[in-house]
Short mmCIF file of C-alpha atoms and ligand atoms in Angstrom, two decimals:
data_model
loop_
_atom_site.label_atom_id
_atom_site.label_comp_id
_atom_site.label_asym_id
_atom_site.label_seq_id
_atom_site.Cartn_x
_atom_site.Cartn_y
_atom_site.Cartn_z
CA UNK E 4 -53.47 119.67 44.57
CA UNK E 5 -54.95 122.54 47.59
CA UNK E 6 -56.03 126.18 45.93
CA UNK E 7 -56.00 129.34 47.63
CA UNK E 8 -57.79 132.35 46.19
CA UNK E 9 -55.88 135.21 45.55
CA UNK E 10 -58.37 138.07 45.64
CA UNK E 11 -57.51 141.78 44.32
CA UNK E 12 -59.92 145.02 44.19
CA UNK E 13 -60.75 148.31 42.96
CA UNK E 14 -58.32 149.75 40.52
CA UNK E 15 -55.55 146.99 41.01
CA UNK E 16 -56.07 146.39 37.13
CA UNK E 17 -54.49 150.06 36.89
CA UNK E 18 -51.16 148.78 38.92
CA UNK E 19 -47.93 149.83 37.23
CA UNK E 20 -49.77 152.63 35.44
CA UNK E 21 -49.90 155.44 37.89
CA UNK E 22 -48.08 156.31 41.76
CA UNK E 23 -44.86 154.41 41.43
CA UNK E 24 -43.96 156.42 44.90
CA UNK E 25 -46.99 154.44 46.40
CA UNK E 26 -47.17 151.25 45.16
CA UNK E 27 -44.27 150.22 42.83
CA UNK E 28 -43.13 150.57 39.10
CA UNK E 29 -44.76 146.08 39.13
CA UNK E 30 -47.94 145.30 36.58
CA UNK E 31 -50.75 143.03 38.28
CA UNK E 32 -49.48 140.39 35.95
CA UNK E 33 -45.58 141.04 37.73
CA UNK E 34 -47.72 140.27 40.67
CA UNK E 35 -49.71 136.59 39.36
CA UNK E 36 -45.89 135.65 38.62
CA UNK E 37 -44.63 135.72 41.91
CA UNK E 38 -48.11 134.90 43.76
CA UNK E 39 -47.13 131.47 41.36
CA UNK E 40 -43.91 131.34 41.52
CA UNK E 41 -44.13 131.28 45.77
CA UNK E 42 -47.12 128.93 45.70
CA UNK E 43 -45.81 126.00 43.37
CA UNK E 44 -43.09 126.08 46.24
CA UNK E 45 -45.19 125.19 48.15
CA UNK E 46 -47.02 122.22 45.94
CA UNK E 47 -49.94 125.10 46.18
CA UNK E 48 -52.19 125.99 42.95
CA UNK E 49 -53.67 129.97 42.49
CA UNK E 50 -56.41 131.52 41.19
CA UNK E 51 -56.04 134.66 40.91
CA UNK E 52 -58.92 137.09 40.12
CA UNK E 53 -59.17 140.90 39.90
CA UNK E 54 -62.21 143.02 39.82
CA UNK E 55 -63.71 146.44 40.14
CA UNK E 56 -67.06 145.13 41.13
CA UNK E 57 -67.64 144.27 45.57
CA UNK E 58 -70.76 141.71 44.65
CA UNK E 59 -67.86 139.97 42.15
CA UNK E 60 -65.77 139.43 45.05
CA UNK E 61 -67.76 138.07 46.72
CA UNK E 62 -69.12 135.90 45.11
CA UNK E 63 -66.18 134.38 44.56
CA UNK E 64 -64.75 134.66 47.63
CA UNK E 65 -67.96 132.56 48.36
CA UNK E 66 -67.28 130.24 45.86
CA UNK E 67 -63.07 129.55 47.66
CA UNK E 68 -65.42 129.27 50.62
CA UNK E 69 -67.16 126.15 49.26
CA UNK E 70 -64.42 123.76 47.20
CA UNK E 71 -60.72 122.72 49.05
CA UNK E 72 -58.77 126.01 49.24
CA UNK E 73 -56.35 126.54 51.77
CA UNK E 74 -57.31 130.02 52.32
CA UNK E 75 -57.34 133.29 50.62
CA UNK E 76 -55.11 135.76 49.55
CA UNK E 77 -57.54 139.50 49.59
CA UNK E 78 -56.56 142.94 48.77
CA UNK E 79 -59.41 145.01 48.65
CA UNK E 80 -58.29 147.79 47.43
CA UNK E 81 -60.28 150.64 48.36
CA UNK E 82 -63.16 148.11 49.44
CA UNK E 83 -61.33 148.14 52.56
CA UNK E 84 -62.07 150.79 54.09
CA UNK E 85 -65.81 151.00 53.44
CA UNK E 86 -66.70 147.85 52.68
CA UNK E 87 -69.48 146.01 55.30
CA UNK E 88 -70.91 142.90 53.04
CA UNK E 89 -66.86 141.94 52.23
CA UNK E 90 -66.27 142.28 56.47
CA UNK E 91 -68.77 140.17 56.34
CA UNK E 92 -68.59 137.92 53.19
CA UNK E 93 -65.19 138.00 54.88
CA UNK E 94 -66.90 136.71 58.48
CA UNK E 95 -69.12 134.22 56.78
CA UNK E 96 -66.07 132.32 54.83
CA UNK E 97 -64.80 129.31 57.33
CA UNK E 98 -60.05 129.92 55.44
CA UNK E 99 -58.26 132.07 56.81
CA UNK E 100 -58.20 135.16 54.20
CA UNK E 101 -55.09 136.85 54.30
CA UNK E 102 -55.05 140.64 54.40
CA UNK E 103 -53.01 141.76 52.59
CA UNK E 104 -51.67 145.64 51.23
CA UNK E 105 -49.71 147.00 49.00
CA UNK E 106 -48.73 150.24 50.80
CA UNK E 107 -48.66 150.93 54.55
CA UNK E 108 -52.73 152.10 54.72
CA UNK E 109 -51.72 153.77 58.15
CA UNK E 110 -49.08 155.98 56.90
CA UNK E 111 -51.49 157.72 54.26
CA UNK E 112 -54.26 159.55 54.55
CA UNK E 113 -56.62 159.00 58.51
CA UNK E 114 -59.69 157.02 55.68
CA UNK E 115 -57.32 154.03 54.96
CA UNK E 116 -56.73 153.79 58.08
CA UNK E 117 -59.91 152.23 58.64
CA UNK E 118 -60.69 148.48 57.50
CA UNK E 119 -63.08 146.40 57.64
CA UNK E 120 -61.31 143.43 56.36
CA UNK E 121 -58.49 143.47 59.56
CA UNK E 122 -60.90 142.33 62.19
CA UNK E 123 -61.99 139.11 60.15
CA UNK E 124 -59.43 138.36 58.04
CA UNK E 125 -56.32 135.31 60.11
CA UNK E 126 -53.90 138.31 59.93
CA UNK E 127 -53.63 141.66 57.82
CA UNK E 128 -50.53 142.65 55.89
CA UNK E 129 -49.05 146.32 54.67
CA UNK E 130 -46.78 148.07 53.33
CA UNK E 131 -44.00 145.60 52.36
CA UNK E 132 -45.09 146.11 48.63
CA UNK E 133 -45.69 143.61 46.37
CA UNK E 134 -43.81 141.21 48.46
CA UNK E 135 -46.69 140.86 51.22
CA UNK E 136 -48.17 139.20 48.12
CA UNK E 137 -45.40 136.37 48.33
CA UNK E 138 -45.51 136.70 52.37
CA UNK E 139 -49.07 136.71 52.79
CA UNK E 140 -48.80 133.59 50.61
CA UNK E 141 -45.96 131.83 52.85
CA UNK E 142 -48.62 132.46 55.96
CA UNK E 143 -50.72 130.69 54.79
CA UNK E 144 -48.84 127.45 53.76
CA UNK E 145 -47.41 127.97 57.19
CA UNK E 146 -51.75 127.42 58.53
CA UNK E 147 -51.92 124.61 56.23
CA UNK E 148 -49.46 122.02 57.91
CA UNK E 149 -47.48 122.90 54.82
CA UNK E 150 -43.96 122.39 53.52
CA UNK E 151 -41.58 124.45 50.80
CA UNK E 152 -40.77 121.44 48.30
CA UNK E 153 -37.47 120.71 48.29
O1 LIG T 220 -51.82 150.02 49.23
C1 LIG T 220 -52.69 148.82 48.46
O2 LIG T 220 -53.06 147.49 48.03
C2 LIG T 220 -54.15 149.74 48.75
O3 LIG T 220 -54.65 148.49 48.81
C3 LIG T 220 -54.45 149.83 47.35
C4 LIG T 220 -55.74 150.98 46.71
C5 LIG T 220 -56.07 151.42 48.02
O4 LIG T 220 -56.95 152.55 48.10
C6 LIG T 220 -55.96 151.00 49.40
O5 LIG T 220 -56.23 152.12 50.04
C7 LIG T 220 -54.54 150.42 49.23
C8 LIG T 220 -55.68 151.14 45.31
C9 LIG T 220 -55.69 150.11 44.46
C10 LIG T 220 -55.24 151.39 42.88
O6 LIG T 220 -53.74 151.02 42.38
C11 LIG T 220 -53.86 151.66 41.34
C12 LIG T 220 -52.31 151.92 41.67
C13 LIG T 220 -51.39 152.74 40.82
C14 LIG T 220 -52.31 153.24 39.86
C15 LIG T 220 -54.23 153.62 39.64
C16 LIG T 220 -54.13 152.71 40.22
#
């Protein structure tokens, strides 16, 4: 079965505990369920991970690149706005990387308008809430030429 990686950056383990007006009420466990249900429709399996450590996220991007993964959905969270190292890892991996943000990063503080990931991502989605993850997986399936199961 083809695998996709869904990688989540710092503080996303706290999703659903604060700032519901920005991030909604869903927890990261809810996001994982949504990702698994969406991937299942396309016969894809999911490696779903979260880390508060930049290097661990970079290791996982490399891991995805070494295997037979169809692509990566990446919410690098706060690292999106600062990390040249994550930019370099995404640029180096020979897989489509779909950048996802729950909130609309362009409608918030000015420091969130800059993404080091966007220029090396295949596509970027933001502002759809956690549905952005399902949209990203649907997009990866289309890129991989995988149709939804009937
Ligand atoms: O909108 C997104 O998905 C973000 O990637 C989330 C990051 C933020 O730094 C980015 O600018 C946009 C923050 C994740 C932390 O999320 C929390 C949610 C609720 C409670 C605590 C943290």
